[in-house]
Amino acid sequence: MTFDYDLFVIGGGSGGVRAARIASAEGGAKVALAEESRMGGTCVIRGCVPKKLMVFASEMPEAVADARAYGWDASVGAFDWGRFRGALERELDRLEGAYRSTLLNAGVVIYDARAVVVDPHRVRLASGEEFSVKHILVATGGRPFVPEVPGGELAVTSNEMFHLPALPKRALVVGGGYIASEFACILRGLGVQVTMMYRGASILRGFDDEARGMVAGAMVAREIDIQCGVDVARLEKAAGGILAQGTDGRAQEFDLVMYATGRKPNSGGMGLEALGVGIGARGQVLVDEWSQTAVPSIYAVGDVTDRINLTPVAIREGHAFADTVFRGVPTKADHELVASAVFTQPELGSIGLSEQAAVGLNSAEGQRPIEIFSANFRPMRSLFAGRTEARVLMKLVVDQASQRVLGCHIVGPGAGEMIQLAAIAIKMGATKADFDRTVAVHPTVSEELVTMRKPVRVV
Ligand SMILES: Cc1cc2nc3c(=O)[nH]c(=O)nc-3n(C[C@H](O)[C@H](O)[C@H](O)COP(=O)(O)OP(=O)(O)OC[C@H]3O[C@@H](n4cnc5c(N)ncnc54)[C@H](O)[C@@H]3O)c2cc1C
């Protein structure tokens, strides 16, 4: 049987674009991709990239203050949100164009339209046009949402944060995950008065307790009002802004309320369930380790599968799918030891087991003592600038028996960059002795990673 396309990719984000390019350019497949919004997806248009540019913008006042301490005659002046937003939009246009031309150069046919699945070998565009296809890749990502709360329509999500008409004076960020924490820091760095409301006990759940406690402490020192154990009960329009009533009975007024309490996979309304594709409780498309659904011709990668929701993971999954199905190189995406960074101020870089997870492993497996190495110090650069509260954490979680490094957690400037490099060693199975016989680079912050002699505790 002949098909219009060998592969039809639904979604032009991180996972979809990679899969389409590899299948076409390296696998020789006839490939089409449908994107209903802007090419590049969440990461490029409303996620990692614009967020990181906002992080850079928000770090400038501190850099200028440091410059003064280092003898420069420097002052910050006012922040022009409109000018920054314009530059940001131009950069996103450029990137979107680059993604589009990469696909076209790879021979991929692009449809700027929503697509749904009609049957295991048929897709339909919003225009009604249909194609017969040998394989379908669902790479439709996820979306933020505002939970059902009275007045919820007054709130925005991360999607809107890049297009605000003006910067607020007072902002409430609801949530305690990495996106909430990053936006709280961004807004604070840009001079906004920020409150965070999180119903859990402490922010950045899932990360190492010592590391996240340190980030939270530094955020409080920057005058971010972190309110834990409380949620928004209702939002109301008030004369001067939005009145947020907390579950603790307290009412506070803000100019902007941003929800970052989670994301949902974009699996609905696609015709998937009716065909027998499994959909999980969180709305995620259920796949096996080859990213294949219960319908053999339909695969899914990226956030829509809700495995590890990060861009490089979506890219790896898309690439592995294309290698397996179109290049004759069976490849499973590897979800072990994935490093990640939280771009708060200070940054948090993390890979592998947290101390708490290691303790859990210890008790689950009987006797498996874990050694904790940790250095907490004031880095030279900020200390000289008089920022005496700024601290750095370097932490290794080590299996006592094998001496293998199971986890690494870094808090401080450049933690994201540092964890990427530490991740190579840890992924290779480095032991503490391997770290120790690596001669330090001096004077750096990261040299502490190879100079921690004795465990601070064994758990
Ligand atoms: C604010 C924010 C910050 C983030 N920061 C980071 C970070 O620092 N590092 C990191 O690794 N990750 C980060 N992420 C996560 C990262 O953006 C995602 O993990 C990644 O984009 C997932 O890629 P994807 O291909 O699965 O989906 P997406 O990139 O979401 O792409 C899916 C695409 O499918 C399209 N689509 C949906 N339905 C249809 C349909 N029916 N027809 C046609 N098109 C459709 C959508 O419009 C979208 O363009 C961040 C996310 C957010 C929201």
Coordinates of C-alpha atoms and ligand atoms in Angstrom, one line a residue:
M1 CA 0.0 0.0 0.0
T2 CA 1.3 3.5 -0.8
F3 CA 0.8 6.4 1.5
D4 CA 0.9 10.2 1.0
Y5 CA 3.6 10.4 3.7
D6 CA 5.9 7.9 5.5
L7 CA 5.6 10.0 8.6
F8 CA 3.2 12.7 9.7
V9 CA 4.4 14.6 12.8
I10 CA 1.7 16.6 14.8
G11 CA 3.4 19.4 16.7
G12 CA 6.4 21.5 15.7
G13 CA 8.1 21.7 19.1
S14 CA 11.3 20.3 20.4
G15 CA 10.4 16.6 20.0
G16 CA 8.5 16.9 16.7
V17 CA 11.0 19.0 14.9
R18 CA 13.9 16.7 15.7
A19 CA 12.0 13.6 14.7
A20 CA 10.8 15.1 11.4
R21 CA 14.3 16.3 10.5
I22 CA 16.1 13.1 11.3
A23 CA 13.4 10.9 9.6
S24 CA 13.5 13.0 6.5
A25 CA 17.2 14.1 6.1
E26 CA 18.9 11.0 7.5
G27 CA 16.2 8.3 7.2
G28 CA 15.1 9.2 3.6
A29 CA 11.4 9.2 4.7
K30 CA 8.7 11.4 3.1
V31 CA 7.7 13.6 6.1
A32 CA 5.1 16.2 6.8
L33 CA 4.7 18.2 10.0
A34 CA 1.6 20.2 11.2
E35 CA 1.9 23.0 13.7
E36 CA -1.1 24.9 14.8
S37 CA 0.7 27.8 16.4
R38 CA 4.3 29.0 16.0
M39 CA 7.1 26.8 14.9
G40 CA 9.5 25.9 17.7
G41 CA 6.9 25.1 20.3
T42 CA 6.9 25.8 24.0
C43 CA 10.7 25.9 24.5
V44 CA 11.4 28.4 21.8
I45 CA 8.3 30.5 21.8
R46 CA 6.9 30.5 25.4
G47 CA 9.4 28.5 27.5
C48 CA 13.1 28.0 28.0
V49 CA 14.4 30.6 25.5
P50 CA 12.3 33.7 26.3
K51 CA 12.5 32.8 30.0
K52 CA 16.3 32.6 30.0
L53 CA 16.5 36.0 28.2
M54 CA 14.3 37.4 30.9
V55 CA 16.6 35.8 33.5
F56 CA 19.5 37.6 31.9
A57 CA 17.6 40.9 31.9
S58 CA 16.7 40.5 35.6
E59 CA 20.3 39.8 36.6
M60 CA 21.6 43.1 35.3
P61 CA 20.9 45.4 38.3
E62 CA 23.0 43.1 40.6
A63 CA 25.8 43.0 38.0
V64 CA 25.8 46.8 38.0
A65 CA 25.8 46.9 41.8
D66 CA 28.8 44.5 41.7
A67 CA 30.5 46.6 39.1
R68 CA 30.3 49.6 41.5
A69 CA 31.9 47.5 44.3
Y70 CA 34.7 46.6 41.9
G71 CA 35.5 50.3 41.3
W72 CA 33.4 51.1 38.2
D73 CA 31.3 54.2 38.1
A74 CA 28.1 52.4 37.1
S75 CA 24.4 52.9 37.8
V76 CA 21.3 51.0 36.7
G77 CA 18.7 53.6 35.7
A78 CA 15.2 52.5 34.7
F79 CA 14.2 49.3 33.1
D80 CA 12.3 49.8 29.8
W81 CA 10.0 46.7 29.6
G82 CA 8.7 47.8 26.2
R83 CA 12.1 48.0 24.7
F84 CA 13.1 44.6 26.1
R85 CA 9.9 43.0 25.0
G86 CA 10.4 44.3 21.4
A87 CA 13.9 42.9 21.3
L88 CA 12.6 39.6 22.7
E89 CA 9.9 39.4 20.1
R90 CA 12.4 40.0 17.3
E91 CA 14.7 37.2 18.6
L92 CA 11.8 34.8 18.8
D93 CA 10.8 35.7 15.2
R94 CA 14.4 34.9 14.2
L95 CA 14.4 31.6 16.0
E96 CA 11.0 30.6 14.6
G97 CA 12.3 31.3 11.1
A98 CA 15.4 29.3 11.8
Y99 CA 13.4 26.3 12.8
R100 CA 11.2 26.6 9.8
S101 CA 14.1 26.7 7.4
T102 CA 15.8 23.8 9.1
L103 CA 12.8 21.7 8.4
L104 CA 12.4 22.9 4.8
N105 CA 16.1 22.3 4.1
A106 CA 15.6 18.7 5.5
G107 CA 12.8 18.2 2.9
V108 CA 9.9 18.3 5.4
V109 CA 6.6 19.5 4.2
I110 CA 5.1 22.0 6.7
Y111 CA 1.4 22.6 7.3
D112 CA 0.6 25.6 9.4
A113 CA -2.6 24.0 10.8
R114 CA -4.1 22.0 13.6
A115 CA -4.1 18.2 12.8
V116 CA -6.1 15.4 14.3
V117 CA -5.9 11.6 13.9
V118 CA -8.7 10.0 11.9
D119 CA -7.6 6.4 11.9
P120 CA -4.3 4.6 12.5
H121 CA -3.1 5.7 9.0
R122 CA -5.0 8.9 8.4
V123 CA -4.7 12.5 9.6
R124 CA -6.9 15.5 9.0
L125 CA -6.0 19.2 9.0
A126 CA -8.4 21.9 10.3
S127 CA -9.1 22.7 6.6
G128 CA -10.6 19.2 6.2
E129 CA -7.7 18.1 4.0
E130 CA -6.7 14.5 4.7
F131 CA -3.6 12.4 4.2
S132 CA -2.8 8.7 4.3
V133 CA 0.3 8.1 6.4
K134 CA 2.3 5.1 7.3
H135 CA 3.3 6.4 10.8
I136 CA 2.0 9.2 13.0
L137 CA 4.0 10.9 15.6
V138 CA 2.1 12.8 18.3
A139 CA 4.4 15.6 19.6
T140 CA 1.8 18.0 20.8
G141 CA 3.4 19.0 24.1
G142 CA 1.5 20.4 27.1
R143 CA -0.1 23.6 28.2
P144 CA -0.4 25.6 31.4
F145 CA -3.8 26.1 33.1
V146 CA -5.4 28.1 35.8
P147 CA -7.2 25.7 38.2
E148 CA -10.9 26.1 39.0
V149 CA -10.9 29.0 41.4
P150 CA -13.4 31.8 41.7
G151 CA -12.1 34.7 39.7
G152 CA -9.5 32.5 38.0
E153 CA -10.1 34.3 34.7
L154 CA -8.3 37.3 36.2
A155 CA -5.0 35.3 36.4
V156 CA -2.4 34.7 33.7
T157 CA -0.1 31.8 33.0
S158 CA 3.5 31.6 31.9
N159 CA 2.2 31.9 28.3
E160 CA 1.2 35.5 28.8
M161 CA 4.3 36.6 30.8
F162 CA 6.3 37.3 27.7
H163 CA 3.6 39.7 26.3
L164 CA 2.6 41.8 29.3
P165 CA 1.6 45.3 28.2
A166 CA 3.5 46.6 31.2
L167 CA 5.4 45.3 34.2
P168 CA 3.3 45.1 37.3
K169 CA 4.3 46.8 40.6
R170 CA 3.0 43.9 42.7
A171 CA 2.8 40.3 41.5
L172 CA 1.5 37.1 43.0
V173 CA 3.0 33.9 41.7
V174 CA 0.9 30.9 42.6
G175 CA 2.8 27.6 42.7
G176 CA 6.1 26.3 44.0
G177 CA 7.7 24.4 41.1
Y178 CA 10.6 25.5 38.9
I179 CA 8.5 27.7 36.6
A180 CA 6.9 29.5 39.5
S181 CA 10.2 30.0 41.3
E182 CA 12.0 31.2 38.2
F183 CA 9.3 33.8 37.4
A184 CA 9.3 35.0 41.0
C185 CA 13.0 35.7 40.7
I186 CA 12.8 37.2 37.3
L187 CA 10.1 39.6 38.4
R188 CA 11.9 40.5 41.6
G189 CA 15.1 41.2 39.6
L190 CA 13.1 43.5 37.4
G191 CA 12.1 45.5 40.4
V192 CA 8.6 44.0 41.0
Q193 CA 7.3 43.4 44.5
V194 CA 6.7 39.6 44.5
T195 CA 4.7 37.2 46.6
M196 CA 4.7 33.5 46.1
M197 CA 1.8 31.3 47.3
Y198 CA 2.3 27.6 47.5
R199 CA 0.1 25.1 49.1
G200 CA 3.0 22.7 49.9
A201 CA 5.4 22.9 52.8
S202 CA 8.4 24.3 50.8
I203 CA 9.1 25.2 47.2
L204 CA 10.9 23.2 44.6
R205 CA 9.5 19.8 45.7
G206 CA 11.5 16.9 44.3
F207 CA 14.9 18.6 44.5
D208 CA 17.4 18.0 47.3
D209 CA 16.1 19.5 50.5
E210 CA 19.3 21.3 51.4
A211 CA 19.6 22.7 47.9
R212 CA 16.0 23.9 47.7
G213 CA 16.1 25.3 51.2
M214 CA 19.1 27.3 50.2
V215 CA 17.4 28.7 47.1
A216 CA 14.3 29.5 49.1
G217 CA 16.4 31.3 51.7
A218 CA 18.2 33.4 49.1
M219 CA 14.8 34.3 47.5
V220 CA 13.5 35.5 50.9
A221 CA 16.7 37.5 51.3
R222 CA 15.9 39.2 48.0
E223 CA 12.6 40.1 49.6
I224 CA 10.4 37.6 47.8
D225 CA 7.5 36.9 50.2
I226 CA 7.2 33.1 50.0
Q227 CA 4.0 32.0 51.7
C228 CA 3.8 28.2 52.0
G229 CA 0.9 26.0 53.2
V230 CA -1.6 28.4 51.7
D231 CA -3.5 28.5 48.4
V232 CA -5.7 31.1 46.7
A233 CA -9.3 30.7 47.7
R234 CA -10.6 33.4 45.3
L235 CA -9.6 36.3 43.1
E236 CA -11.6 39.5 42.7
K237 CA -11.3 42.6 40.8
A238 CA -10.5 45.5 43.1
A239 CA -10.2 49.2 42.5
G240 CA -6.4 49.1 42.5
G241 CA -5.8 45.7 41.0
I242 CA -6.7 42.1 41.9
L243 CA -7.6 41.0 45.4
A244 CA -6.4 37.6 46.3
Q245 CA -8.1 35.9 49.2
G246 CA -5.9 33.1 50.7
T247 CA -7.1 29.9 52.3
D248 CA -5.6 31.4 55.5
G249 CA -8.3 34.1 55.3
R250 CA -5.8 36.8 54.4
A251 CA -6.6 39.2 51.5
Q252 CA -3.8 40.9 49.6
E253 CA -3.9 43.1 46.5
F254 CA -1.8 42.6 43.4
D255 CA -1.5 44.1 39.9
L256 CA -0.8 40.7 38.4
V257 CA -1.6 37.1 39.4
M258 CA 0.3 34.4 37.6
Y259 CA -0.5 30.7 38.0
A260 CA 2.2 28.1 37.6
T261 CA 0.7 25.1 39.4
G262 CA 1.3 22.5 36.7
R263 CA 0.8 21.7 33.0
K264 CA -1.5 19.4 31.1
P265 CA -0.6 17.2 28.2
N266 CA -2.2 18.2 24.9
S267 CA -3.9 14.9 24.2
G268 CA -7.5 15.9 24.1
G269 CA -9.7 16.3 20.9
M270 CA -7.1 14.5 18.8
G271 CA -9.2 11.4 18.2
L272 CA -6.6 9.2 20.0
E273 CA -8.7 7.5 22.6
A274 CA -11.3 6.3 20.1
L275 CA -8.6 4.5 18.2
G276 CA -7.4 2.6 21.2
V277 CA -4.4 4.8 22.1
G278 CA -4.1 4.7 25.9
I279 CA -4.5 7.9 27.8
G280 CA -3.3 8.1 31.4
A281 CA -4.9 9.8 34.4
R282 CA -3.1 13.0 33.9
G283 CA -4.1 13.1 30.2
Q284 CA -0.7 11.8 29.1
V285 CA -0.4 9.5 26.0
L286 CA 0.8 6.1 27.2
V287 CA 3.8 4.8 25.3
D288 CA 6.3 2.0 25.8
E289 CA 10.1 2.4 25.9
W290 CA 10.2 2.9 22.1
S291 CA 7.6 5.7 22.4
Q292 CA 5.1 3.5 20.7
T293 CA 1.4 3.6 21.7
A294 CA -1.0 0.7 21.8
V295 CA -1.8 1.4 18.1
P296 CA 1.4 0.2 16.3
S297 CA 1.5 3.0 13.7
I298 CA 1.1 5.8 16.3
Y299 CA 4.0 7.0 18.4
A300 CA 4.3 9.9 20.9
V301 CA 7.2 11.9 22.3
G302 CA 7.8 14.8 24.5
D303 CA 5.6 16.5 27.1
V304 CA 2.4 14.9 25.8
T305 CA 3.7 11.6 27.2
D306 CA 4.5 13.3 30.6
R307 CA 7.7 11.3 31.2
I308 CA 10.4 13.9 32.0
N309 CA 9.1 17.3 30.7
L310 CA 12.3 18.9 29.5
T311 CA 13.4 20.1 26.1
P312 CA 16.5 17.9 25.7
V313 CA 14.4 14.8 26.8
A314 CA 11.8 15.6 24.1
I315 CA 14.6 16.0 21.6
R316 CA 16.2 12.7 22.6
E317 CA 12.8 10.9 22.4
G318 CA 12.1 12.3 18.9
H319 CA 15.6 11.4 17.7
A320 CA 15.4 7.8 19.2
F321 CA 12.0 7.3 17.5
A322 CA 13.4 8.5 14.1
D323 CA 16.5 6.3 14.5
T324 CA 14.4 3.2 15.4
V325 CA 11.6 3.6 12.8
F326 CA 13.4 5.2 9.8
R327 CA 17.2 4.6 10.2
G328 CA 17.1 0.9 11.2
V329 CA 19.0 1.7 14.4
P330 CA 16.7 0.6 17.3
T331 CA 17.2 3.2 20.0
K332 CA 15.4 3.7 23.3
A333 CA 15.4 7.2 24.9
D334 CA 17.5 7.1 28.1
H335 CA 15.6 8.6 31.0
E336 CA 18.3 7.7 33.6
L337 CA 20.4 10.4 35.3
V338 CA 19.0 13.4 33.4
A339 CA 20.5 16.6 34.7
S340 CA 18.5 19.8 35.0
A341 CA 18.7 23.4 36.1
V342 CA 16.4 25.8 37.8
F343 CA 17.2 29.4 36.7
T344 CA 16.4 31.0 40.0
Q345 CA 18.8 33.5 41.6
P346 CA 20.8 31.7 42.7
E347 CA 20.6 28.9 40.2
L348 CA 20.2 25.3 41.1
G349 CA 21.8 22.5 39.1
S350 CA 20.9 18.9 39.9
I351 CA 21.4 15.3 38.7
G352 CA 20.6 11.9 40.2
L353 CA 19.5 11.1 43.7
S354 CA 18.8 13.8 46.3
E355 CA 19.8 13.0 49.9
Q356 CA 16.2 12.2 50.7
A357 CA 15.8 9.8 47.8
A358 CA 19.0 8.1 48.8
V359 CA 17.8 7.7 52.4
G360 CA 14.6 6.1 50.9
L361 CA 16.7 3.8 48.8
N362 CA 18.8 2.9 51.8
S363 CA 15.8 1.9 53.9
A364 CA 14.1 0.1 51.0
E365 CA 17.2 -2.0 50.2
G366 CA 18.2 -2.7 53.8
Q367 CA 21.7 -1.8 54.5
R368 CA 23.0 0.6 51.9
P369 CA 24.7 3.5 53.6
I370 CA 25.0 6.7 51.7
E371 CA 27.8 9.2 52.3
I372 CA 26.9 12.9 52.0
F373 CA 29.7 15.3 51.0
S374 CA 28.7 19.0 51.1
A375 CA 30.5 22.3 51.0
N376 CA 28.6 25.5 51.8
F377 CA 30.6 28.7 51.4
R378 CA 30.6 32.4 50.4
P379 CA 32.0 32.8 46.9
M380 CA 34.9 35.2 46.4
R381 CA 33.2 37.3 43.7
S382 CA 30.1 38.4 45.7
L383 CA 31.9 38.5 49.0
F384 CA 34.3 41.1 47.6
A385 CA 31.2 43.1 46.3
G386 CA 29.8 43.1 49.8
R387 CA 27.1 40.6 49.2
T388 CA 27.9 38.7 52.3
E389 CA 24.6 36.7 52.3
A390 CA 25.3 35.0 48.9
R391 CA 26.4 31.4 49.4
V392 CA 27.2 28.4 47.2
L393 CA 26.4 24.8 47.8
M394 CA 28.3 21.8 46.3
K395 CA 26.9 18.5 47.3
L396 CA 27.6 14.9 46.3
V397 CA 25.5 11.9 47.3
V398 CA 27.8 8.8 47.3
D399 CA 27.1 5.1 47.7
Q400 CA 29.4 4.0 50.5
A401 CA 29.9 0.4 49.3
S402 CA 30.7 1.1 45.6
Q403 CA 31.8 4.8 46.1
R404 CA 29.8 5.6 43.1
V405 CA 28.5 9.2 42.9
L406 CA 24.7 8.8 42.8
G407 CA 23.8 12.5 42.9
C408 CA 25.2 16.0 42.6
H409 CA 23.4 19.2 43.6
I410 CA 24.8 22.7 43.1
V411 CA 23.4 26.0 44.2
G412 CA 25.1 29.2 43.0
P413 CA 26.0 31.3 40.0
G414 CA 26.5 29.1 37.0
A415 CA 25.1 26.0 38.6
G416 CA 23.3 25.1 35.3
E417 CA 26.6 25.2 33.4
M418 CA 28.5 23.3 36.1
I419 CA 25.9 20.5 36.5
Q420 CA 26.1 19.8 32.7
L421 CA 29.8 18.9 33.0
A422 CA 29.5 17.0 36.3
A423 CA 26.7 15.0 34.6
I424 CA 29.2 13.6 32.1
A425 CA 31.3 12.1 34.9
I426 CA 28.3 10.8 36.8
K427 CA 26.6 9.3 33.8
M428 CA 29.9 7.5 33.1
G429 CA 29.7 6.0 36.6
A430 CA 32.4 8.1 38.3
T431 CA 33.3 7.2 41.8
K432 CA 34.2 9.7 44.6
A433 CA 37.8 8.7 44.0
D434 CA 37.5 9.7 40.3
F435 CA 36.4 13.1 41.5
D436 CA 39.2 13.3 44.0
R437 CA 42.0 12.5 41.7
T438 CA 40.9 15.2 39.3
V439 CA 43.1 18.2 40.0
A440 CA 41.2 21.3 40.9
V441 CA 41.0 24.4 38.7
H442 CA 41.9 27.3 41.0
P443 CA 40.4 29.7 41.8
T444 CA 36.9 28.6 40.9
V445 CA 33.7 27.8 42.6
S446 CA 33.5 24.3 41.2
E447 CA 36.9 23.2 42.5
E448 CA 35.0 22.4 45.7
L449 CA 33.5 19.4 43.8
V450 CA 36.9 17.7 43.7
T451 CA 38.3 18.8 47.1
M452 CA 35.6 17.5 49.6
R453 CA 37.6 15.1 51.7
K454 CA 35.3 13.7 54.4
P455 CA 31.6 13.0 54.3
V456 CA 29.6 15.5 56.5
R457 CA 27.3 12.6 57.4
V458 CA 26.5 9.0 56.5
V459 CA 22.7 8.3 56.1
Ligands
LIG1 C1 7.9 28.7 31.1 C2 8.6 27.4 30.8 C3 10.0 27.3 30.9 C4 10.6 26.1 30.6 N1 12.0 26.1 30.8 C5 12.7 25.0 30.4 C6 14.1 24.9 30.6 O1 14.7 25.8 31.1 N2 14.7 23.8 30.2 C7 14.0 22.7 29.7 O2 14.7 21.7 29.3 N3 12.7 22.7 29.5 C8 12.0 23.8 29.9 N4 10.6 23.9 29.7 C9 9.9 22.7 29.2 C10 10.1 22.6 27.7 O3 9.6 23.8 27.1 C11 9.2 21.4 27.2 O4 9.6 20.2 27.9 C12 9.4 21.2 25.7 O5 9.1 22.3 24.9 C13 8.6 20.0 25.2 O6 8.7 19.8 23.8 P1 7.5 19.0 23.1 O7 8.1 18.8 21.7 O8 7.1 17.8 23.8 O9 6.3 20.0 23.0 P2 6.1 21.5 22.7 O10 7.4 22.2 22.6 O11 5.1 22.1 23.6 O12 5.6 21.5 21.2 C14 4.3 21.0 20.9 C15 3.7 21.8 19.7 O13 2.6 21.1 19.2 C16 1.7 22.1 18.8 N5 0.3 21.4 18.7 C17 -0.4 21.0 19.8 N6 -1.5 20.4 19.4 C18 -1.5 20.4 18.0 C19 -2.3 19.9 17.0 N7 -3.4 19.2 17.2 N8 -2.0 20.1 15.7 C20 -0.8 20.9 15.4 N9 0.0 21.3 16.3 C21 -0.3 21.1 17.6 C22 1.8 23.2 19.8 O14 1.3 24.4 19.3 C23 3.3 23.2 20.0 O15 4.0 24.1 19.2 C24 9.9 25.0 30.0 C25 8.5 25.1 29.8 C26 7.9 26.3 30.2 C27 6.4 26.4 30.0

